[in-house]
Coordinates of C-alpha atoms in Angstrom, one line a residue:
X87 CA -107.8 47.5 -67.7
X88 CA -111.0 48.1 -66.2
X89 CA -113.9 47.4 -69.1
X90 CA -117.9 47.7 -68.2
X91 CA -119.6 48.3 -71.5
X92 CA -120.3 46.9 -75.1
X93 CA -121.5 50.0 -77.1
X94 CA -121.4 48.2 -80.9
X95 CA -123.5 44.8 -81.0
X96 CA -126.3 43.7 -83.7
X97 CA -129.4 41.8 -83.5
X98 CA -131.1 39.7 -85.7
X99 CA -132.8 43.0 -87.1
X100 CA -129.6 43.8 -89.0
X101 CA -130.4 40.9 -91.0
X102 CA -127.2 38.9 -90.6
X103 CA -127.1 39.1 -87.0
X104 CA -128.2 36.1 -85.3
X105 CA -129.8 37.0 -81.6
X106 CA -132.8 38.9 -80.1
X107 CA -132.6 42.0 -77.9
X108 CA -132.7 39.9 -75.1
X109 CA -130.5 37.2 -75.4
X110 CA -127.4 39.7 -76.6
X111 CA -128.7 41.2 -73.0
X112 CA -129.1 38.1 -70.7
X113 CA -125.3 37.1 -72.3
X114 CA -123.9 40.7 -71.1
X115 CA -126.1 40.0 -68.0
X116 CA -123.8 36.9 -67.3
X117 CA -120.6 38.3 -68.6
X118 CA -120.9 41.6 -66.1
X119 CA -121.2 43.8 -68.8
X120 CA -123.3 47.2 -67.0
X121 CA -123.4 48.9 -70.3
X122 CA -125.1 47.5 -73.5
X123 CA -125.5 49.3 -76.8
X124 CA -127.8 47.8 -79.3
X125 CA -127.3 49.2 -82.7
X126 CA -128.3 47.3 -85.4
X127 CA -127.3 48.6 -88.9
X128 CA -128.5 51.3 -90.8
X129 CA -131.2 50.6 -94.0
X130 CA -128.4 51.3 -96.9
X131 CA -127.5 47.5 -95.6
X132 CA -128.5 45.0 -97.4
X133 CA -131.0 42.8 -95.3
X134 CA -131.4 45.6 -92.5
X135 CA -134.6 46.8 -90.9
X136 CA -136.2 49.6 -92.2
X137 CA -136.0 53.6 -91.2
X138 CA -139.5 52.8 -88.4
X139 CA -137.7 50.5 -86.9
X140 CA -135.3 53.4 -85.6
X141 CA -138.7 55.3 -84.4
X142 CA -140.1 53.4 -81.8
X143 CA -137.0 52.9 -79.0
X144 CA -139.2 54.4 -76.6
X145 CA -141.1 51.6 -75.9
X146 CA -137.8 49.6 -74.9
X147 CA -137.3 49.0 -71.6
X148 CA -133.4 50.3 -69.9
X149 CA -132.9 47.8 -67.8
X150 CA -132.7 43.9 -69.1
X151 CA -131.4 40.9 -67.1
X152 CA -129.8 44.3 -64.9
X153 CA -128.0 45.1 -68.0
X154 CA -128.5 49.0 -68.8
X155 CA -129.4 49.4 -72.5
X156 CA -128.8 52.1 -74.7
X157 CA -129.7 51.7 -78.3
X158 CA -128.9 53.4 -81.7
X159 CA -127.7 52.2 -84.9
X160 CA -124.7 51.7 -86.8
X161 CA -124.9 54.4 -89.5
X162 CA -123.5 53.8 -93.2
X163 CA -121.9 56.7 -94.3
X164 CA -122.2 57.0 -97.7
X165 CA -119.8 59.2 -99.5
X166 CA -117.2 62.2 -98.8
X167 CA -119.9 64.7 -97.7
X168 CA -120.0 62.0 -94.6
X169 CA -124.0 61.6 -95.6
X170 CA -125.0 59.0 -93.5
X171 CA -128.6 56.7 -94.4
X172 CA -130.6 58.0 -91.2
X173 CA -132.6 61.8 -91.2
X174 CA -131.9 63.5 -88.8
X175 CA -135.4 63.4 -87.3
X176 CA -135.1 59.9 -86.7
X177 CA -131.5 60.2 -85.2
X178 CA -132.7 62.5 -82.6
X179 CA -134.5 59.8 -81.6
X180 CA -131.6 57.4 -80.7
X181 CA -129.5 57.4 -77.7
X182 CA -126.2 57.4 -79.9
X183 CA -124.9 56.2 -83.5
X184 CA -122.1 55.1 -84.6
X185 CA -120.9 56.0 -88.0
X186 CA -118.8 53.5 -90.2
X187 CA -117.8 53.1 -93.7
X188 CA -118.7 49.5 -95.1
X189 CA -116.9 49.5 -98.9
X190 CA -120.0 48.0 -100.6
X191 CA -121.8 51.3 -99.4
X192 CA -119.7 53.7 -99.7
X193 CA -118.8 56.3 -102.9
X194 CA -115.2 57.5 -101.7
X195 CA -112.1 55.7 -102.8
X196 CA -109.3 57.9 -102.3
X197 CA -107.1 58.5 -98.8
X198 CA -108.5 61.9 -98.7
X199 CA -112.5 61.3 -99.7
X200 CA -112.3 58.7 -96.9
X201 CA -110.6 60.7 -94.4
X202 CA -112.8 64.0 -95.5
X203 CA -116.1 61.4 -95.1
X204 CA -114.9 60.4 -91.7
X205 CA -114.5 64.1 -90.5
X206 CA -117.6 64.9 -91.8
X207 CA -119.6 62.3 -90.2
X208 CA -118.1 63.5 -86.7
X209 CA -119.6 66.9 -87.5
X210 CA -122.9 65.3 -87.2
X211 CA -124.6 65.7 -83.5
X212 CA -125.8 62.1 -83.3
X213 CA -122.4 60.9 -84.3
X214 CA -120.4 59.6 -80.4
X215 CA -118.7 57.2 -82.0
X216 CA -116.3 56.4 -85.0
X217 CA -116.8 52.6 -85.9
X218 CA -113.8 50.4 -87.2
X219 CA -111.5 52.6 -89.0
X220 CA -109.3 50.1 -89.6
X221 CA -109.5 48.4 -92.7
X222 CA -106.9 48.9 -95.4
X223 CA -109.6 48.6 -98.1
X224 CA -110.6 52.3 -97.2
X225 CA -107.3 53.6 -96.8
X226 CA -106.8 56.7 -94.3
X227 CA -105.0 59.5 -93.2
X228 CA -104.8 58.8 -89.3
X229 CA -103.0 61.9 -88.0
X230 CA -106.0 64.2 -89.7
X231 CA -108.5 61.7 -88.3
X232 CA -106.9 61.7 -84.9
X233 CA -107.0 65.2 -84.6
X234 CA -110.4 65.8 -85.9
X235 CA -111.7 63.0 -83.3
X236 CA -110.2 65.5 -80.8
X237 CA -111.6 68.7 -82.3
X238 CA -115.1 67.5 -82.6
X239 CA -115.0 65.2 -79.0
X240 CA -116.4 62.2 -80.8
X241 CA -114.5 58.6 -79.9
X242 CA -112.9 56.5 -82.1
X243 CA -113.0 53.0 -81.9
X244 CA -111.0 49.9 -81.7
X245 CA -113.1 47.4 -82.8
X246 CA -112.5 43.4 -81.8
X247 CA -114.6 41.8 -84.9
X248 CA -111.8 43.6 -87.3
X249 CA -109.1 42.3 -84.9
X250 CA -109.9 38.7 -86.0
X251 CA -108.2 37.0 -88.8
X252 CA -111.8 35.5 -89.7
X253 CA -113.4 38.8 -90.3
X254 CA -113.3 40.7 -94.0
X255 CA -112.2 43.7 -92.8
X256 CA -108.1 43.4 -93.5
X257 CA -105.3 44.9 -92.3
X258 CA -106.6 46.3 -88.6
X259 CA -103.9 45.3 -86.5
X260 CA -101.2 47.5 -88.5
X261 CA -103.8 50.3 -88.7
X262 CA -104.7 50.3 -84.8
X263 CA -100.7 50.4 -84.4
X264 CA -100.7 54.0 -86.5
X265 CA -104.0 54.6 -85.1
X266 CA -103.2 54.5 -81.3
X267 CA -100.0 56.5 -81.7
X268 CA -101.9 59.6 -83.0
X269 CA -104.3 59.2 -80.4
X270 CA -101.9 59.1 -77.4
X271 CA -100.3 62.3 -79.4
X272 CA -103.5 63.9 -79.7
X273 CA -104.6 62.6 -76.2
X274 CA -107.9 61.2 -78.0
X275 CA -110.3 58.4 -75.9
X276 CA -111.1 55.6 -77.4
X277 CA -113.6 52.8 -77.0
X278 CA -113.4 48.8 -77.1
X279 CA -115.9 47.7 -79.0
X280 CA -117.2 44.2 -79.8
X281 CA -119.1 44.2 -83.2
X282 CA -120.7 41.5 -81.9
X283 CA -123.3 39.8 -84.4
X284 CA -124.1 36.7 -81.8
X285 CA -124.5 36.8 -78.5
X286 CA -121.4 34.6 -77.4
X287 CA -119.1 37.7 -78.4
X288 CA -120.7 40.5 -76.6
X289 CA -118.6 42.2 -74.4
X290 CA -115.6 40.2 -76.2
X291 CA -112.9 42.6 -76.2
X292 CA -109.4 40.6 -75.6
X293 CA -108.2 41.3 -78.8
X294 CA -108.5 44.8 -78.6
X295 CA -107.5 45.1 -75.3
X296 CA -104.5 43.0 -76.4
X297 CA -103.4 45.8 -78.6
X298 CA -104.0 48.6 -76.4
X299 CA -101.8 46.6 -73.2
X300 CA -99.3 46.3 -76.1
X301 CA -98.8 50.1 -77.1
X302 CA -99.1 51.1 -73.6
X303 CA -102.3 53.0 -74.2
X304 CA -103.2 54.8 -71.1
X305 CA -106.3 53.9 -69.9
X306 CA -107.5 57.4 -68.7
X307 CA -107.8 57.2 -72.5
X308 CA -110.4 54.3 -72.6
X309 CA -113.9 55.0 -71.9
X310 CA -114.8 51.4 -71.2
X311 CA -113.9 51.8 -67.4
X312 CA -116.5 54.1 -66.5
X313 CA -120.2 55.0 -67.7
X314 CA -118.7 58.5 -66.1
X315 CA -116.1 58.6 -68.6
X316 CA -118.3 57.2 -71.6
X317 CA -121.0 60.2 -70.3
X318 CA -118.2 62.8 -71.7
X319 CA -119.0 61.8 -75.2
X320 CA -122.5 60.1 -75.1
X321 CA -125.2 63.1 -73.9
X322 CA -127.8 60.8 -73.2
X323 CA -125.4 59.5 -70.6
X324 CA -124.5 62.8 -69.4
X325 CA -128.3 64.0 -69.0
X326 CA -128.9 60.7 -67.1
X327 CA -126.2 61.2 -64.8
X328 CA -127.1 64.3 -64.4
X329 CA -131.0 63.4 -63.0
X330 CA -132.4 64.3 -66.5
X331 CA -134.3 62.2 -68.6
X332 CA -132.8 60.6 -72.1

């Protein structure tokens, strides 16, 4: 399964991340990784950078070690209303976001506030990407979120970190294997994601491609084998494709 991005990774600025910029890029440099999101978590995180540091990506350059960067954050969303802990004057100026529930955050509880709070974060333009919706702590409807993840043409992820056994996040290998089956019925991409919080995981995605190989998910469905297909669902992709600035 072709696989040339790592759109999920954390740097030392999410406070219990251990690398720099740099080094997650001169690790993705050596790993052939083309495609390297950096986004760091959101301020509602205990130990995260603050809303500025959201405000100044322009002065990072988008090319490191060859790597092409995009960066962003990892939003927390908050409760059912899928509030998330970025304005959206700052998000407009991030190349993407992804949008995840981490319990100690989060208001919701029941199957349906979580589902509601993931449909509602989609509805939000910065929103490309649905981050480990896995975890059988936050219990969720995966038929309704299948289907909104088609309706509002955001991807959903399958995230390596919650793949393994040491990571707190329970439960994510029985989830993907509901997951996956309303996605191939909804025909809704995906993305492998890494999570990675030190540089010797970037680009690590062999347990989540494990689990795709094993439910025979097509890869047309996988957005890792192409910055073409990742442009569908990422604009700032699609306008730099397309000759226009990001």
């Amino acid at each position: 399964m072709p696989d040339i991005m790592d759109l999920h990774t954390h740097t030392i600025a999410s406070g219990h991340a251990y690398n720099t910029i740099y080094e997650m890029a001169r690790c993705a440099a050596s790993k052939g990784v083309a495609l390297l999101g950096i986004t760091d978590h959101g301020p509602r995180m205990e130990g995260a950078c603050p809303k500025n540091y959201f405000s100044n990506f322009k002065m990072l350059p988008r090319s490191i070690y060859g790597v092409r960067m995009m960066f962003g954050c990892e939003l927390n969303i908050l409760d059912p209303d899928g509030s998330v802990d970025l304005d959206p004057p700052i998000l407009e100026k991030q190349d993407f976001a992804v949008a995840s529930i981490h319990k100690r955050w989060y208001s919701g509880s029941t199957i349906a506030q979580n589902t509601a709070a993931y449909v509602a974060a989609m509805k939000n333009p910065a929103v490309c990407i649905i981050g480990h919706p896995d975890d059988s702590a936050i219990p969720t409807d995966y038929d309704t979120l299948a289907a909104a993840a088609k309706e509002h043409h955001v991807l959903l992820e399958v995230n390596n970190n919650s793949l393994n056994p040491r990571c707190v996040r329970q439960g994510a290998r029985d989830n993907y294997l509901v997951l996956l089956e309303y996605c191939k019925k909804y025909q809704v991409s995906v993305i492998m994601d890494s999570d990675a919080h030190c540089e010797v995981d970037v680009g690590n995605h062999s347990l989540a491609k494990g689990i795709l190989e094993e439910t025979g998910f097509p890869e047309h469905l996988v957005v890792n084998r192409s910055i073409q297909a990742a442009a569908q669902y990422i604009p700032c992709l699609k306008r730099s494709l397309s000759g226009q600035e990001t």
